[in-house]
């Protein structure tokens, strides 16, 4: 860990669709790298110290909420889990995830897509009895191995990275992606839709 | 003004908010959720460790019931809430299972686990195979924490989110709401901020408590496991606030590991083995790979409020004027800088250990920030999707909240739960057996209004007292002794009462009829 970090050069996509006359463009920012710095930390530094109008999303900063997906040097990934030290030449280009509604700059509406998907495939337990069940008695048994398998699919955080990288999604508006429907899901009544998120990919 | 009509308005779309909206809808009320971020992005997902319910299916949970859970949970404040929680938690876990949460299950037969630093074989009963299992957590008498590998919060949040979608409950996302500033909504026990003991240096991400629950150990700069010296009974498994305090004490003794970000300690999970880590602590493994805190828990005061449309109009106008001022003010404060200063004050002076002089400095500093926050100016004077404007609206409110925490902590001259005062190390039931209620009635005021709501020791199922972590230095309430004698008398007069009848006699908590049923357990039935 050196005391004085190298200068990182960020090329960031800028466009505010709500602003009259604004045009898409790339803007350059420089940040001094700190030990353990992630793209998320660098973006906050840029927003706080250089350009308060820069839009991007985050909630948890720990790779579990799926908010901060963006295209980092050509690859969709989570900003909070990408260390700047990974890029040897210190050049980092950031673009919003394609295939989603652009809110502004790096912020896209993945939530809207996921919610629509959830409504469309009805991603809940289709068992009308669950509301009237007696929860005082022992629960229905599930094989522990099957439960573990199902949970593997549940790990998806709906960040949208895999969706954004999918050419079919970009071409077909009716795109739907339900991995595992023929695998462990057949053992289980739960019909939750699971995208293979970055954490699973 | 665009008015939306609804029977029930829920502010916050995390687990609690979603569950409340579902319950309201099930009772026939239209519900709307307002949320800062999109649904399913809530920080509830970070609650990785699990949720406690006395299902008693796994071997180490055998014999568990609501009463043991109650004993483990609380001694003193809000026993009614604790009682309601322990009695209904098993039902809630089973309901979530039916709704789709993939709770980890009991696997009949022998299993190798790590307990207190060494390997042990646990034999799970074959008749319990497939029932919901539990892990050890927070030093409870029984293993009681139901979990889904390392992602309990995630699976609960998604299941709850899907349920809300099924019930057509709209989530209005990326929305702001005001509560404290109305002066009508009061916040409860704001000084009781719980510090999570295992945040990762330097990013501040949490390593879930499942790490310690599953057998992970805390070590100092010499690799020495220090918790058994300070907490011989519960060691690493003591509750969050206790572990945080012991860690700070150990670092203060000079035993921390030095780093450019300050001293830290090690959380050692290597002894659990890669198979266990891969399956049950995968997020932790990934965090370790990808990266190399503070966790706030608060208590909501249940109270009934009447908020008229006129009140809402008044505050709409006031907020609009504030935003208008923000968009026109030429020179003024930078909201990002104000936030950073607030964070520094809270970090340095309202931490795990607190004392009068630091808290006074914190309150003074925050008061100044509160004044400065009235004079924020924007660099980008645009009202559309501007992160700077969002910050300018939120930061003054955050500073007010920080004042509620710091001022409440300054006034509470005792140590209780997560609130640890170095200058008042004892728990003081005599003067402080009461809830703090904080409200902000006058927008121009520098400090919130703080009132207290006394708790009745004579109605407590367990007489108030220390939680049994270290030496008991409690200053007792004058009613405590009376209540002890009264409980003794009730017990003697009702020797034939079973545990349910006894609870009814000692604490006739008003649990809704539909949740009053006794909970079934394997090998025990409904007893």
Short mmCIF file of C-alpha atoms in Angstrom, two decimals, chain A:
data_model
loop_
_atom_site.label_atom_id
_atom_site.label_comp_id
_atom_site.label_asym_id
_atom_site.label_seq_id
_atom_site.Cartn_x
_atom_site.Cartn_y
_atom_site.Cartn_z
CA UNK A 1 0.00 0.00 0.00
CA UNK A 2 1.70 3.16 -1.14
CA UNK A 3 0.96 6.41 0.67
CA UNK A 4 0.10 8.30 -2.48
CA UNK A 5 -2.09 6.42 -4.95
CA UNK A 6 -1.95 6.64 -8.72
CA UNK A 7 -4.30 8.87 -10.71
CA UNK A 8 -7.28 7.01 -12.12
CA UNK A 9 -8.93 8.29 -15.24
CA UNK A 10 -12.69 7.77 -15.52
CA UNK A 11 -14.60 8.16 -18.78
CA UNK A 12 -18.25 8.36 -17.76
CA UNK A 13 -21.39 8.40 -19.88
CA UNK A 14 -23.48 11.51 -19.18
CA UNK A 15 -27.02 12.21 -20.28
CA UNK A 16 -30.05 13.54 -18.45
CA UNK A 17 -33.15 12.69 -20.52
CA UNK A 18 -35.25 15.02 -18.37
CA UNK A 19 -33.16 18.04 -19.25
CA UNK A 20 -34.16 19.91 -22.38
CA UNK A 21 -31.43 19.96 -24.98
CA UNK A 22 -29.09 17.63 -23.11
CA UNK A 23 -27.13 15.30 -25.40
CA UNK A 24 -25.39 12.01 -24.59
CA UNK A 25 -21.63 12.44 -24.21
CA UNK A 26 -18.60 11.06 -22.36
CA UNK A 27 -16.98 13.13 -19.61
CA UNK A 28 -13.59 12.62 -18.01
CA UNK A 29 -12.82 12.72 -14.28
CA UNK A 30 -9.63 12.02 -12.37
CA UNK A 31 -9.47 10.48 -8.92
CA UNK A 32 -6.52 9.57 -6.72
CA UNK A 33 -6.66 5.88 -5.96
CA UNK A 34 -6.87 4.83 -2.29
CA UNK A 35 -6.13 1.35 -0.94
CA UNK A 36 -9.14 -0.95 -1.32
CA UNK A 37 -10.96 1.56 -3.52
CA UNK A 38 -13.98 0.27 -5.42
CA UNK A 39 -15.74 1.89 -8.37
CA UNK A 40 -18.54 2.72 -5.95
CA UNK A 41 -16.17 4.63 -3.65
CA UNK A 42 -14.63 6.47 -6.60
CA UNK A 43 -18.05 7.46 -7.99
CA UNK A 44 -19.08 8.88 -4.64
CA UNK A 45 -15.88 10.85 -4.46
CA UNK A 46 -16.51 12.27 -7.92
CA UNK A 47 -20.07 13.21 -7.00
CA UNK A 48 -19.13 14.76 -3.66
CA UNK A 49 -16.07 16.65 -4.82
CA UNK A 50 -16.25 17.21 -8.56
CA UNK A 51 -19.69 16.89 -10.10
CA UNK A 52 -22.75 16.81 -7.84
CA UNK A 53 -25.05 16.14 -10.79
CA UNK A 54 -23.63 12.67 -11.57
CA UNK A 55 -26.39 10.05 -11.31
CA UNK A 56 -25.81 6.44 -10.26
CA UNK A 57 -27.59 4.03 -7.93
CA UNK A 58 -26.46 2.12 -4.88
CA UNK A 59 -27.95 0.95 -1.60
CA UNK A 60 -25.93 -1.68 0.23
CA UNK A 61 -22.35 -1.21 -1.07
CA UNK A 62 -21.83 -4.92 -0.33
CA UNK A 63 -22.93 -6.72 -3.48
CA UNK A 64 -26.26 -7.93 -2.12
CA UNK A 65 -28.88 -5.36 -3.19
CA UNK A 66 -28.23 -5.41 -6.94
CA UNK A 67 -28.58 -1.63 -7.43
CA UNK A 68 -25.23 -0.61 -8.88
CA UNK A 69 -24.94 -2.67 -12.06
CA UNK A 70 -23.14 -0.80 -14.87
CA UNK A 71 -20.87 -1.54 -17.80
CA UNK A 72 -17.30 -1.32 -16.52
CA UNK A 73 -14.66 -1.34 -19.24
CA UNK A 74 -17.03 -3.20 -21.51
CA UNK A 75 -18.31 -5.73 -18.99
CA UNK A 76 -21.54 -5.51 -16.98
CA UNK A 77 -20.72 -5.78 -13.27
CA UNK A 78 -21.54 -4.36 -9.85
CA UNK A 79 -19.67 -1.12 -9.11
CA UNK A 80 -19.45 -1.86 -5.40
CA UNK A 81 -17.65 -5.16 -5.94
CA UNK A 82 -15.17 -3.97 -8.52
CA UNK A 83 -11.82 -2.87 -7.16
CA UNK A 84 -10.12 -0.10 -9.11
CA UNK A 85 -6.81 -1.92 -8.63
CA UNK A 86 -8.09 -4.53 -11.09
CA UNK A 87 -7.40 -2.14 -13.98
CA UNK A 88 -3.69 -2.02 -14.61
CA UNK A 89 -3.57 1.10 -16.73
CA UNK A 90 -5.89 3.06 -14.44
CA UNK A 91 -8.33 3.80 -17.27
CA UNK A 92 -11.96 3.06 -16.43
CA UNK A 93 -14.89 3.59 -18.78
CA UNK A 94 -18.37 3.48 -17.29
CA UNK A 95 -21.62 3.13 -19.25
CA UNK A 96 -25.18 2.48 -18.08
CA UNK A 97 -26.53 -1.08 -18.44
CA UNK A 98 -28.12 -1.37 -21.91
CA UNK A 99 -31.60 -2.80 -22.30
CA UNK A 100 -33.17 -0.89 -19.41
CA UNK A 101 -34.92 2.47 -19.17
CA UNK A 102 -32.30 5.17 -18.62
CA UNK A 103 -33.00 7.41 -15.64
CA UNK A 104 -29.87 9.47 -16.19
CA UNK A 105 -26.10 8.98 -16.56
CA UNK A 106 -25.33 5.56 -15.02
CA UNK A 107 -28.72 5.12 -13.36
CA UNK A 108 -31.12 2.70 -15.08
CA UNK A 109 -34.51 1.40 -14.02
CA UNK A 110 -33.76 -2.27 -13.43
CA UNK A 111 -36.40 -2.31 -10.68
CA UNK A 112 -39.16 -1.57 -13.19
CA UNK A 113 -38.06 -4.41 -15.48
CA UNK A 114 -37.81 -6.89 -12.61
CA UNK A 115 -41.17 -5.86 -11.17
CA UNK A 116 -42.86 -6.23 -14.57
CA UNK A 117 -41.25 -9.65 -14.98
CA UNK A 118 -42.42 -10.67 -11.53
CA UNK A 119 -45.99 -9.60 -12.34
CA UNK A 120 -45.92 -11.25 -15.76
CA UNK A 121 -44.73 -14.68 -14.64
CA UNK A 122 -46.61 -14.38 -11.32
CA UNK A 123 -43.53 -15.14 -9.28
CA UNK A 124 -45.22 -16.21 -6.09
CA UNK A 125 -46.51 -19.42 -4.59
CA UNK A 126 -49.65 -20.36 -6.47
CA UNK A 127 -51.36 -22.06 -3.61
CA UNK A 128 -54.59 -20.46 -2.51
CA UNK A 129 -54.41 -22.36 0.74
CA UNK A 130 -51.36 -20.56 2.09
CA UNK A 131 -53.51 -17.81 3.54
CA UNK A 132 -55.68 -20.18 5.53
CA UNK A 133 -53.10 -22.71 6.65
CA UNK A 134 -52.67 -23.59 10.28
CA UNK A 135 -49.23 -22.31 11.17
CA UNK A 136 -49.37 -23.68 14.69
CA UNK A 137 -48.65 -27.18 13.43
CA UNK A 138 -45.37 -28.58 12.11
CA UNK A 139 -44.41 -27.17 8.74
CA UNK A 140 -44.30 -29.30 5.60
CA UNK A 141 -41.00 -31.17 5.37
CA UNK A 142 -38.52 -30.42 2.62
CA UNK A 143 -35.47 -32.45 1.75
CA UNK A 144 -32.44 -30.47 2.94
CA UNK A 145 -30.49 -31.14 -0.27
CA UNK A 146 -33.33 -29.93 -2.47
CA UNK A 147 -33.69 -26.85 -0.30
CA UNK A 148 -29.98 -26.10 -0.76
CA UNK A 149 -30.34 -26.54 -4.52
CA UNK A 150 -33.32 -24.20 -4.65
CA UNK A 151 -31.45 -21.64 -2.62
CA UNK A 152 -28.61 -21.68 -5.16
CA UNK A 153 -31.07 -20.14 -7.63
CA UNK A 154 -32.43 -17.83 -4.97
CA UNK A 155 -29.04 -16.17 -4.63
CA UNK A 156 -29.83 -13.96 -7.64
CA UNK A 157 -29.98 -10.29 -6.61
CA UNK A 158 -31.78 -9.08 -9.76
CA UNK A 159 -29.02 -6.64 -10.65
CA UNK A 160 -29.78 -7.08 -14.33
CA UNK A 161 -26.15 -7.53 -15.42
CA UNK A 162 -26.83 -10.80 -17.24
CA UNK A 163 -30.00 -9.41 -18.80
CA UNK A 164 -28.12 -6.37 -20.11
CA UNK A 165 -25.50 -8.61 -21.71
CA UNK A 166 -28.11 -10.69 -23.51
CA UNK A 167 -28.55 -9.88 -27.21
CA UNK A 168 -31.90 -11.68 -27.31
CA UNK A 169 -33.23 -9.33 -24.64
CA UNK A 170 -32.23 -6.33 -26.73
CA UNK A 171 -33.97 -7.71 -29.83
CA UNK A 172 -37.14 -9.26 -28.41
CA UNK A 173 -39.45 -7.17 -26.24
CA UNK A 174 -41.18 -10.29 -24.89
CA UNK A 175 -37.91 -11.64 -23.52
CA UNK A 176 -38.14 -13.77 -20.42
CA UNK A 177 -35.40 -15.60 -18.58
CA UNK A 178 -36.13 -18.27 -16.04
CA UNK A 179 -33.13 -20.44 -15.37
CA UNK A 180 -33.54 -23.72 -13.57
CA UNK A 181 -37.20 -24.24 -14.37
CA UNK A 182 -36.39 -27.78 -15.41
CA UNK A 183 -33.83 -28.33 -12.67
CA UNK A 184 -34.38 -28.14 -8.94
CA UNK A 185 -37.46 -25.95 -9.41
CA UNK A 186 -39.53 -28.92 -10.43
CA UNK A 187 -39.23 -30.24 -6.89
CA UNK A 188 -40.62 -27.12 -5.41
CA UNK A 189 -43.83 -25.22 -5.77
CA UNK A 190 -42.19 -21.83 -5.54
CA UNK A 191 -42.26 -20.10 -8.88
CA UNK A 192 -40.05 -17.15 -8.11
CA UNK A 193 -38.22 -15.96 -11.19
CA UNK A 194 -34.52 -15.95 -10.77
CA UNK A 195 -32.19 -14.22 -13.11
CA UNK A 196 -28.68 -15.46 -12.84
CA UNK A 197 -27.30 -12.33 -11.25
CA UNK A 198 -23.69 -11.35 -11.08
CA UNK A 199 -23.24 -13.17 -7.81
CA UNK A 200 -24.30 -16.41 -9.43
CA UNK A 201 -22.80 -15.90 -12.85
#
